Amino acid sequence: QKQLQESGPGLVKPSQTLSLICTVADASISNGGYYWTWVRQQPGKGLEWIGHIYHTGSTYYNPSLKSRLSMSIDTSKNQFSLKVTSVTVADTAIYFCARRGWLRGLDYWGRGTLVTVS
Amino acid sequence: EIVLTQSPGTLSLSPGERATLSCKASQNVSSSYLAWFQQKPGQAPRLLIYGTSNRATDIPDRFSGSGSGTDFTLTISRLEPEDFAVFYCHQYGSSPPYTFGQGTKLE
């Protein structure tokens, strides 16, 4: 059973940078075939696709957030990360990391971590 | 960006009944890249269906998906008490950004 676990500060001040790490267990992120993905969910709202990163470091970001996003991957630690700069209260959300198979889609998810901007 | 519109917003049914959830896309979605998720309070979404009609691992056969083009449907043939949750459709086609519907609450 693949496991993903998000970690990072639960509270970030406005205008600062939100930084999260997703640690993957029981699967090597250096193997190809999967896109390592971030999704967020504002309180009481629906799901928003943030972006993904491939093991090569290739990324695609949601255009609505692109100017503030940065993703990276550390294959030696089996981790990938998310940074969102210049946060506002609108960035308050539960942030999920997930694995996307090309056809199977988002098949494994972390439990999510709540980040509050205040 | 492809907009997915789910209906109804809320569906009120009883255990044993049949549930039909709709997802309409603003433009054609390849049937290979349409998925459905179930989310319960305090939990991550769980993949139910991928590629329009393929059940994910360990998903009971009372869940089925169908559709093509811009119209997709998730059907739960006989509701069990544990099925009540929020359901999201999701398109993950060849061109990002990928998008989710706004959700249908099954109560």
XYZ file of N, CA and C in Angstrom:
675
model
N 0.850 -1.186 0.000
C 0.000 0.000 0.000
C 0.884 1.233 0.000
N 0.819 2.005 -1.099
C 1.621 3.215 -1.166
C 1.105 4.222 -0.136
N 2.044 4.885 0.507
C 1.657 5.880 1.498
C 2.316 7.196 1.177
N 1.543 8.253 1.283
C 2.044 9.601 1.115
C 1.713 10.390 2.377
N 2.637 11.221 2.811
C 2.449 11.982 4.038
C 2.922 13.407 3.839
N 1.980 14.353 4.043
C 2.333 15.760 3.956
C 2.890 16.244 5.287
N 3.818 17.187 5.211
C 4.337 17.797 6.433
C 4.700 19.247 6.150
N 4.622 20.055 7.209
C 4.945 21.473 7.078
C 4.203 22.288 8.103
N 4.503 23.582 8.176
C 3.838 24.445 9.161
C 2.344 24.522 8.940
N 1.608 24.527 10.026
C 0.163 24.642 9.936
C -0.320 26.085 9.922
N 0.582 27.014 10.195
C 0.207 28.431 10.258
C 1.258 29.254 9.535
N 0.801 30.079 8.608
C 1.691 30.950 7.835
C 1.114 32.361 7.857
N 1.978 33.351 7.979
C 1.507 34.724 8.001
C 1.259 35.236 6.571
N 0.306 36.137 6.430
C 0.076 36.731 5.094
C 1.354 37.335 4.537
N 1.518 37.189 3.229
C 2.644 37.668 2.431
C 3.874 36.770 2.526
N 3.843 35.784 3.433
C 4.987 34.883 3.540
C 4.834 33.692 2.605
N 5.763 32.745 2.710
C 5.783 31.584 1.817
C 5.333 30.320 2.531
N 4.406 29.633 1.913
C 3.918 28.344 2.404
C 4.828 27.269 1.825
N 5.322 26.387 2.680
C 6.214 25.314 2.222
C 5.743 23.981 2.777
N 5.538 23.033 1.903
C 5.104 21.696 2.300
C 5.972 20.634 1.628
N 6.101 19.517 2.319
C 6.822 18.368 1.787
C 5.900 17.165 1.803
N 5.998 16.355 0.774
C 5.281 15.084 0.726
C 6.310 13.958 0.689
N 6.236 13.079 1.675
C 7.135 11.935 1.750
C 6.387 10.699 1.282
N 6.999 9.972 0.371
C 6.368 8.804 -0.239
C 7.015 7.533 0.296
N 6.191 6.597 0.750
C 6.672 5.310 1.250
C 6.172 4.194 0.342
N 6.977 3.133 0.265
C 6.600 1.929 -0.481
C 6.461 2.151 -1.971
N 7.074 3.208 -2.475
C 7.122 3.437 -3.923
C 8.262 4.397 -4.179
N 9.027 4.168 -5.210
C 10.151 5.042 -5.512
C 9.712 6.123 -6.482
N 9.875 7.384 -6.090
C 9.434 8.454 -6.978
C 10.405 8.657 -8.142
N 11.565 8.002 -8.079
C 12.512 8.134 -9.183
C 12.146 7.232 -10.363
N 11.212 6.314 -10.127
C 10.704 5.520 -11.244
C 9.749 6.375 -12.069
N 9.790 6.228 -13.346
C 8.899 6.994 -14.213
C 7.479 6.469 -14.177
N 6.606 7.170 -14.868
C 5.240 6.697 -15.024
C 4.224 7.362 -14.126
N 4.704 8.188 -13.205
C 3.782 8.839 -12.276
C 4.067 10.331 -12.189
N 3.010 11.077 -11.978
C 3.106 12.509 -11.756
C 2.765 12.762 -10.284
N 3.641 13.429 -9.609
C 3.485 13.679 -8.181
C 2.790 15.025 -8.039
N 1.624 14.991 -7.406
C 0.621 16.041 -7.563
C 0.263 16.690 -6.234
N -0.097 17.961 -6.303
C -0.674 18.682 -5.162
C -2.091 19.126 -5.511
N -2.987 18.938 -4.553
C -4.388 19.345 -4.654
C -4.733 20.051 -3.346
N -5.552 21.068 -3.416
C -5.965 21.708 -2.169
C -7.478 21.841 -2.096
N -7.935 22.053 -0.869
C -9.363 22.165 -0.607
C -9.585 23.239 0.447
N -10.114 24.357 0.028
C -10.436 25.417 0.981
C -11.549 24.940 1.911
N -11.614 25.464 3.118
C -12.592 24.974 4.108
C -14.007 24.946 3.557
N -14.622 23.784 3.589
C -15.999 23.638 3.145
C -16.202 23.720 1.644
N -15.109 23.728 0.891
C -15.202 23.890 -0.559
C -14.776 22.624 -1.302
N -14.708 22.737 -2.633
C -14.324 21.615 -3.462
C -12.822 21.507 -3.639
N -12.421 20.636 -4.560
C -11.017 20.321 -4.785
C -10.435 21.177 -5.903
N -9.199 21.599 -5.713
C -8.508 22.415 -6.709
C -7.161 21.779 -7.038
N -6.933 21.471 -8.288
C -5.656 20.918 -8.740
C -4.610 22.031 -8.784
N -3.526 21.863 -8.067
C -2.492 22.893 -7.976
C -1.422 22.694 -9.047
N -0.960 21.458 -9.196
C 0.087 21.182 -10.166
C 0.741 19.849 -9.903
N 1.686 19.489 -10.784
C 2.394 18.236 -10.591
C 3.840 18.346 -11.037
N 4.615 17.357 -10.589
C 6.022 17.281 -10.959
C 6.351 15.846 -11.331
N 7.163 15.680 -12.343
C 7.603 14.368 -12.788
C 8.967 14.095 -12.150
N 9.411 12.846 -12.191
C 10.668 12.506 -11.532
C 11.868 13.221 -12.165
N 11.695 13.664 -13.399
C 12.775 14.390 -14.081
C 12.879 15.835 -13.605
N 11.859 16.287 -12.859
C 11.807 17.677 -12.423
C 10.897 18.536 -13.279
N 10.365 17.960 -14.328
C 9.427 18.684 -15.183
C 8.141 18.973 -14.410
N 7.639 20.199 -14.554
C 6.459 20.603 -13.773
C 5.368 21.170 -14.665
N 4.154 21.123 -14.125
C 3.063 21.890 -14.721
C 2.251 22.464 -13.584
N 2.016 23.767 -13.638
C 1.289 24.453 -12.583
C -0.061 24.963 -13.090
N -1.022 25.020 -12.170
C -2.296 25.626 -12.499
C -2.057 27.109 -12.839
N -2.505 27.552 -14.006
C -2.257 28.950 -14.387
C -2.783 29.971 -13.381
N -3.822 29.597 -12.645
C -4.394 30.542 -11.678
C -3.438 30.814 -10.518
N -2.458 29.932 -10.334
C -1.519 30.064 -9.217
C -0.079 30.146 -9.685
N 0.130 30.007 -10.973
C 1.453 29.757 -11.527
C 2.523 30.735 -11.056
N 2.181 32.005 -10.995
C 3.192 33.016 -10.675
C 3.702 32.888 -9.245
N 2.981 32.150 -8.415
C 3.366 32.025 -7.000
C 3.831 30.635 -6.617
N 3.865 29.709 -7.570
C 4.137 28.307 -7.264
C 5.563 27.909 -7.599
N 6.026 26.942 -6.827
C 7.282 26.286 -7.134
C 7.219 24.866 -6.592
N 7.573 23.909 -7.403
C 7.625 22.514 -6.950
C 9.012 21.964 -7.224
N 9.432 21.049 -6.365
C 10.715 20.391 -6.556
C 10.601 18.942 -6.115
N 11.612 18.165 -6.477
C 11.600 16.747 -6.159
C 12.982 16.335 -5.672
N 13.015 15.510 -4.646
C 14.273 15.007 -4.086
C 14.198 13.483 -4.100
N 14.755 12.890 -5.144
C 14.641 11.441 -5.278
C 15.448 10.709 -4.212
N 16.490 11.338 -3.690
C 17.304 10.671 -2.658
C 16.528 10.496 -1.363
N 15.586 11.392 -1.104
C 14.763 11.307 0.107
C 13.365 10.778 -0.191
N 13.090 10.520 -1.451
C 11.753 10.079 -1.873
C 10.693 11.092 -1.451
N 10.991 12.359 -1.706
C 10.090 13.443 -1.325
C 9.898 14.401 -2.503
N 8.754 15.069 -2.497
C 8.564 16.202 -3.382
C 7.933 17.331 -2.572
N 8.091 18.552 -3.056
C 7.706 19.686 -2.229
C 6.941 20.732 -3.026
N 6.269 21.586 -2.256
C 5.450 22.675 -2.802
C 5.798 23.951 -2.064
N 5.959 25.035 -2.810
C 6.083 26.362 -2.214
C 5.079 27.287 -2.882
N 4.375 28.050 -2.058
C 3.459 29.076 -2.543
C 3.883 30.386 -1.903
N 4.257 31.346 -2.724
C 4.732 32.627 -2.207
C 3.586 33.621 -2.043
N 3.853 34.660 -1.295
C 2.910 35.775 -1.120
C 1.502 35.298 -0.784
N 1.396 34.473 0.240
C 0.103 33.884 0.559
C -0.855 34.921 1.139
N -2.142 34.649 0.928
C -3.223 35.447 1.517
C -4.170 34.483 2.228
N -5.187 35.043 2.866
C -6.149 34.193 3.571
C -6.825 33.215 2.611
N -6.887 33.562 1.331
C -7.505 32.682 0.344
C -6.707 31.396 0.114
N -5.461 31.371 0.569
C -4.640 30.172 0.458
C -4.835 29.222 1.644
N -5.653 29.624 2.599
C -5.998 28.726 3.702
C -6.753 27.527 3.146
N -6.232 26.337 3.394
C -6.817 25.141 2.797
C -6.180 23.896 3.390
N -6.808 22.776 3.130
C -6.160 21.487 3.339
C -5.391 21.177 2.060
N -4.119 20.879 2.204
C -3.276 20.563 1.061
C -3.015 19.065 1.059
N -3.331 18.454 -0.075
C -3.120 17.021 -0.263
C -2.004 16.798 -1.282
N -1.174 15.806 -1.017
C -0.292 15.317 -2.078
C -0.854 13.984 -2.570
N -0.596 13.679 -3.823
C -1.181 12.478 -4.430
C -0.295 11.998 -5.569
N -0.488 10.750 -5.909
C 0.220 10.160 -7.037
C -0.741 10.028 -8.205
N -0.344 10.464 -9.368
C -1.169 10.297 -10.553
C -0.490 9.330 -11.517
N -1.175 8.223 -11.788
C -0.772 7.343 -12.876
C -1.352 7.889 -14.163
N -0.704 7.585 -15.275
C -1.122 8.238 -16.511
C -2.595 7.972 -16.839
N -3.004 6.704 -16.756
C -4.400 6.372 -17.033
C -5.223 6.241 -15.764
N -4.639 5.757 -14.678
C -5.385 5.490 -13.456
C -5.722 6.759 -12.676
N -5.068 7.858 -13.029
C -5.373 9.099 -12.328
C -4.800 9.119 -10.924
N -5.443 9.897 -10.052
C -4.949 10.138 -8.697
C -5.327 8.963 -7.808
N -4.476 7.942 -7.794
C -4.855 6.700 -7.130
C -4.416 6.601 -5.668
N -3.411 7.330 -5.270
C -2.994 7.333 -3.864
C -2.855 8.768 -3.378
N -3.381 8.997 -2.173
C -3.404 10.338 -1.604
C -2.820 10.317 -0.197
N -2.231 11.447 0.200
C -1.928 11.644 1.595
C -3.196 12.018 2.347
N -3.094 12.082 3.646
C -4.259 12.415 4.474
C -4.606 13.900 4.413
N -3.655 14.698 3.963
C -3.879 16.129 3.885
C -3.378 16.845 5.127
N -2.973 18.096 4.940
C -2.547 18.920 6.057
C -3.190 20.290 5.935
N -3.741 20.771 7.040
C -4.398 22.074 7.044
C -3.354 23.171 7.208
N -3.357 24.108 6.290
C -2.506 25.288 6.393
C -3.408 26.504 6.525
N -3.221 27.234 7.593
C -3.996 28.435 7.853
C -3.120 29.651 7.632
N -3.612 30.613 6.860
C -2.894 31.871 6.658
C -3.547 32.912 7.561
N -2.802 33.352 8.547
C -3.342 34.315 9.500
C -2.206 35.005 10.226
N -9.465 25.994 -20.086
C -9.730 25.122 -18.938
C -11.118 24.494 -19.071
N -11.181 23.195 -18.812
C -12.456 22.482 -18.889
C -13.195 22.626 -17.573
N -14.420 23.125 -17.648
C -15.258 23.264 -16.456
C -16.173 22.045 -16.365
N -16.192 21.437 -15.182
C -17.062 20.296 -14.922
C -18.188 20.741 -14.001
N -19.429 20.479 -14.415
C -20.602 20.857 -13.628
C -21.330 19.600 -13.190
N -21.436 19.421 -11.885
C -22.085 18.238 -11.335
C -23.511 18.550 -10.904
N -24.370 17.567 -11.075
C -25.747 17.704 -10.610
C -26.259 16.352 -10.125
N -27.200 16.374 -9.162
C -27.615 17.565 -8.426
C -26.562 17.989 -7.422
N -26.764 19.125 -6.793
C -25.850 19.552 -5.749
C -25.946 18.662 -4.521
N -27.173 18.285 -4.194
C -27.439 17.377 -3.084
C -28.445 16.338 -3.537
N -28.201 15.100 -3.159
C -29.072 13.987 -3.508
C -29.476 13.285 -2.221
N -30.756 13.266 -1.957
C -31.269 12.658 -0.722
C -31.931 11.322 -1.045
N -31.323 10.252 -0.550
C -31.799 8.897 -0.825
C -31.681 8.056 0.440
N -32.186 6.846 0.355
C -32.128 5.914 1.483
C -31.299 4.694 1.111
N -30.745 4.019 2.109
C -30.023 2.767 1.811
C -30.904 1.822 1.014
N -30.278 1.157 0.053
C -30.988 0.236 -0.812
C -31.453 0.858 -2.112
N -31.522 2.183 -2.150
C -31.946 2.870 -3.363
C -30.782 3.016 -4.345
N -31.128 3.453 -5.546
C -30.155 3.649 -6.613
C -29.820 5.135 -6.703
N -28.539 5.436 -6.840
C -28.094 6.821 -6.975
C -27.494 7.052 -8.349
N -27.882 8.159 -8.955
C -27.335 8.533 -10.260
C -26.804 9.957 -10.177
N -25.505 10.114 -10.381
C -24.842 11.412 -10.284
C -24.330 11.804 -11.667
N -24.495 13.078 -12.007
C -24.149 13.564 -13.333
C -22.955 14.513 -13.295
N -22.176 14.470 -14.338
C -21.030 15.364 -14.509
C -21.005 15.800 -15.968
N -21.158 17.096 -16.206
C -21.154 17.615 -17.571
C -19.951 18.523 -17.769
N -19.255 18.317 -18.880
C -18.040 19.070 -19.177
C -18.321 20.182 -20.175
N -17.563 21.263 -20.057
C -17.747 22.416 -20.946
C -17.200 22.152 -22.353
N -16.379 21.119 -22.483
C -15.898 20.666 -23.783
C -15.573 19.184 -23.671
N -15.368 18.556 -24.835
C -15.148 17.112 -24.828
C -13.993 16.692 -23.935
N -14.243 15.612 -23.191
C -13.226 14.992 -22.352
C -12.995 13.582 -22.884
N -11.761 13.224 -23.076
C -11.471 11.851 -23.463
C -11.964 10.897 -22.386
N -12.653 9.866 -22.789
C -13.185 8.918 -21.808
C -12.075 8.220 -21.035
N -10.849 8.288 -21.530
C -9.726 7.673 -20.812
C -9.327 8.455 -19.577
N -9.801 9.685 -19.479
C -9.298 10.595 -18.441
C -10.403 11.253 -17.629
N -11.427 10.486 -17.298
C -12.494 10.978 -16.445
C -12.595 10.058 -15.231
N -12.516 10.652 -14.046
C -12.515 9.869 -12.820
C -13.590 10.372 -11.860
N -13.912 9.524 -10.904
C -14.842 9.869 -9.821
C -14.175 9.555 -8.489
N -14.390 10.453 -7.524
C -13.865 10.291 -6.174
C -15.003 10.376 -5.172
N -14.817 9.695 -4.055
C -15.695 9.813 -2.900
C -14.890 10.442 -1.775
N -15.482 11.408 -1.087
C -14.805 12.015 0.050
C -15.733 12.063 1.253
N -15.269 11.515 2.352
C -15.994 11.583 3.617
C -15.360 12.650 4.494
N -16.104 13.205 5.449
C -15.570 14.288 6.291
C -14.262 13.910 6.959
N -13.304 14.803 6.864
C -12.021 14.596 7.508
C -11.099 13.613 6.817
N -11.493 13.173 5.627
C -10.676 12.200 4.911
C -10.241 12.741 3.548
N -9.209 12.118 3.008
C -8.801 12.427 1.646
C -9.800 11.821 0.669
N -9.883 12.370 -0.522
C -10.706 11.726 -1.553
C -10.200 10.307 -1.827
N -11.144 9.447 -2.191
C -10.807 8.066 -2.546
C -11.202 7.829 -3.988
N -10.274 7.321 -4.770
C -10.564 7.047 -6.174
C -11.552 5.892 -6.287
N -12.661 6.137 -6.975
C -13.660 5.093 -7.223
C -13.543 4.535 -8.636
N -13.551 5.454 -9.590
C -13.625 5.117 -11.007
C -12.573 5.927 -11.754
N -11.859 5.280 -12.680
C -10.954 6.004 -13.571
C -11.246 5.577 -14.999
N -10.842 6.411 -15.943
C -11.122 6.086 -17.337
C -12.596 5.857 -17.593
N -13.430 6.680 -16.995
C -14.899 6.680 -17.131
C -15.593 5.491 -16.477
N -15.055 4.280 -16.656
C -15.836 3.103 -16.251
C -15.026 2.021 -15.539
N -13.777 2.279 -15.234
C -12.924 1.269 -14.585
C -12.935 1.473 -13.076
N -13.338 0.420 -12.365
C -13.321 0.530 -10.908
C -11.895 0.448 -10.383
N -11.588 1.305 -9.420
C -10.280 1.276 -8.780
C -10.192 0.060 -7.848
N -9.008 -0.173 -7.342
C -8.759 -1.324 -6.492
C -9.689 -1.335 -5.281
N -10.302 -2.482 -5.031
C -11.150 -2.723 -3.852
C -12.470 -1.958 -3.871
N -12.855 -1.390 -4.992
C -14.134 -0.691 -5.075
C -15.231 -1.697 -5.419
N -16.308 -1.730 -4.621
C -17.377 -2.713 -4.861
C -18.060 -2.518 -6.209
N -18.617 -3.602 -6.729
C -19.204 -3.516 -8.065
C -20.553 -2.812 -8.092
N -21.050 -2.353 -6.948
C -22.264 -1.528 -6.988
C -21.966 -0.124 -7.537
N -20.685 0.240 -7.602
C -20.272 1.507 -8.204
C -19.954 1.262 -9.685
N -20.550 2.090 -10.551
C -20.229 1.980 -11.965
C -20.228 3.366 -12.600
N -19.428 3.506 -13.639
C -19.342 4.770 -14.352
C -19.601 4.570 -15.825
N -20.139 5.623 -16.445
C -20.411 5.553 -17.874
C -20.346 6.942 -18.457
N -20.446 7.015 -19.776
C -20.499 8.305 -20.444
C -19.436 8.478 -21.511
N -19.530 9.617 -22.164
C -18.570 9.968 -23.206
C -18.762 11.430 -23.580
N -17.759 11.978 -24.263
C -17.873 13.343 -24.748
C -17.940 14.368 -23.631
N -19.127 14.890 -23.381
C -19.299 15.906 -22.330
C -20.211 15.449 -21.201
N -20.765 14.251 -21.291
C -21.720 13.767 -20.296
C -21.259 12.465 -19.667
N -21.110 12.494 -18.366
C -20.630 11.327 -17.628
C -21.520 11.091 -16.413
N -21.601 9.819 -16.011
C -22.505 9.437 -14.927
C -21.827 8.442 -13.997
N -22.043 8.654 -12.706
C -21.666 7.674 -11.690
C -22.960 7.092 -11.140
N -23.057 5.775 -11.118
C -24.236 5.100 -10.596
C -23.837 4.207 -9.423
N -24.615 4.308 -8.364
C -24.456 3.389 -7.229
C -25.735 2.573 -7.194
N -25.630 1.291 -7.462
C -26.832 0.494 -7.736
C -27.724 0.318 -6.509
N -27.131 -0.015 -5.370
C -27.908 -0.188 -4.134
C -27.093 0.432 -3.018
N -27.574 1.547 -2.525
C -26.810 2.298 -1.541
C -26.645 1.538 -0.231
N -25.415 1.544 0.246
C -25.088 1.041 1.577
C -24.889 2.238 2.504
N -25.060 2.054 3.805
C -24.909 3.188 4.736
C -23.566 3.900 4.611
N -22.510 3.168 4.274
C -21.173 3.773 4.193
C -20.952 4.552 2.894
N -21.921 4.541 1.982
C -21.746 5.228 0.699
C -22.041 6.727 0.787
N -22.679 7.164 1.852
C -23.119 8.555 1.921
C -21.909 9.459 2.176
N -21.707 10.398 1.258
C -20.487 11.206 1.235
C -20.644 12.262 0.143
N -19.545 12.961 -0.151
C -19.502 13.892 -1.278
C -18.723 13.217 -2.413
N -19.232 13.373 -3.623
C -18.606 12.760 -4.790
C -18.153 13.851 -5.770
N -16.956 13.662 -6.309
C -16.395 14.603 -7.267
C -16.025 13.886 -8.563
N -16.353 14.521 -9.689
C -15.769 14.053 -10.937
C -14.506 14.860 -11.213
N -13.648 14.333 -12.058
C -12.323 14.920 -12.270
C -11.857 14.550 -13.666
N -11.418 15.557 -14.428
C -10.839 15.268 -15.737
C -9.336 15.514 -15.679
N -8.597 14.574 -16.229
C -7.127 14.625 -16.169
C -6.558 14.300 -17.546
N -7.153 14.943 -18.556
C -6.785 14.669 -19.926
C -5.375 15.091 -20.271
N -5.096 15.110 -21.541
C -3.725 15.286 -21.984
C -3.193 16.689 -21.738
N -4.075 17.656 -21.559
C -3.626 19.041 -21.403
C -4.047 19.613 -20.068
N -3.103 19.836 -19.156
C -3.447 20.535 -17.919
C -3.909 21.963 -18.228
N -4.588 22.674 -17.345
C -4.825 22.242 -15.968
C -5.969 21.242 -15.860
N -5.821 20.300 -14.953
C -6.871 19.347 -14.695
C -7.873 19.978 -13.744
N -9.114 19.540 -13.823
C -10.152 20.185 -13.035
C -11.073 19.168 -12.375
N -11.755 19.650 -11.329
C -12.742 18.870 -10.595
C -14.102 19.538 -10.734
N -15.148 18.724 -10.645
C -16.473 19.276 -10.472
C -16.614 19.839 -9.071
N -17.723 20.531 -8.846
C -17.925 21.184 -7.550
C -18.440 20.238 -6.475
N -18.805 19.022 -6.880
C -19.227 18.008 -5.911
C -20.730 17.811 -5.840
N -21.122 16.583 -5.544
C -22.506 16.229 -5.222
C -22.505 15.582 -3.858
N -23.317 16.132 -2.956
C -23.447 15.543 -1.627
C -24.557 14.516 -1.655
N -24.237 13.306 -1.291
C -25.218 12.229 -1.197
C -25.564 12.057 0.273
N -26.808 12.371 0.611
C -27.219 12.290 2.010
C -28.421 11.370 2.150
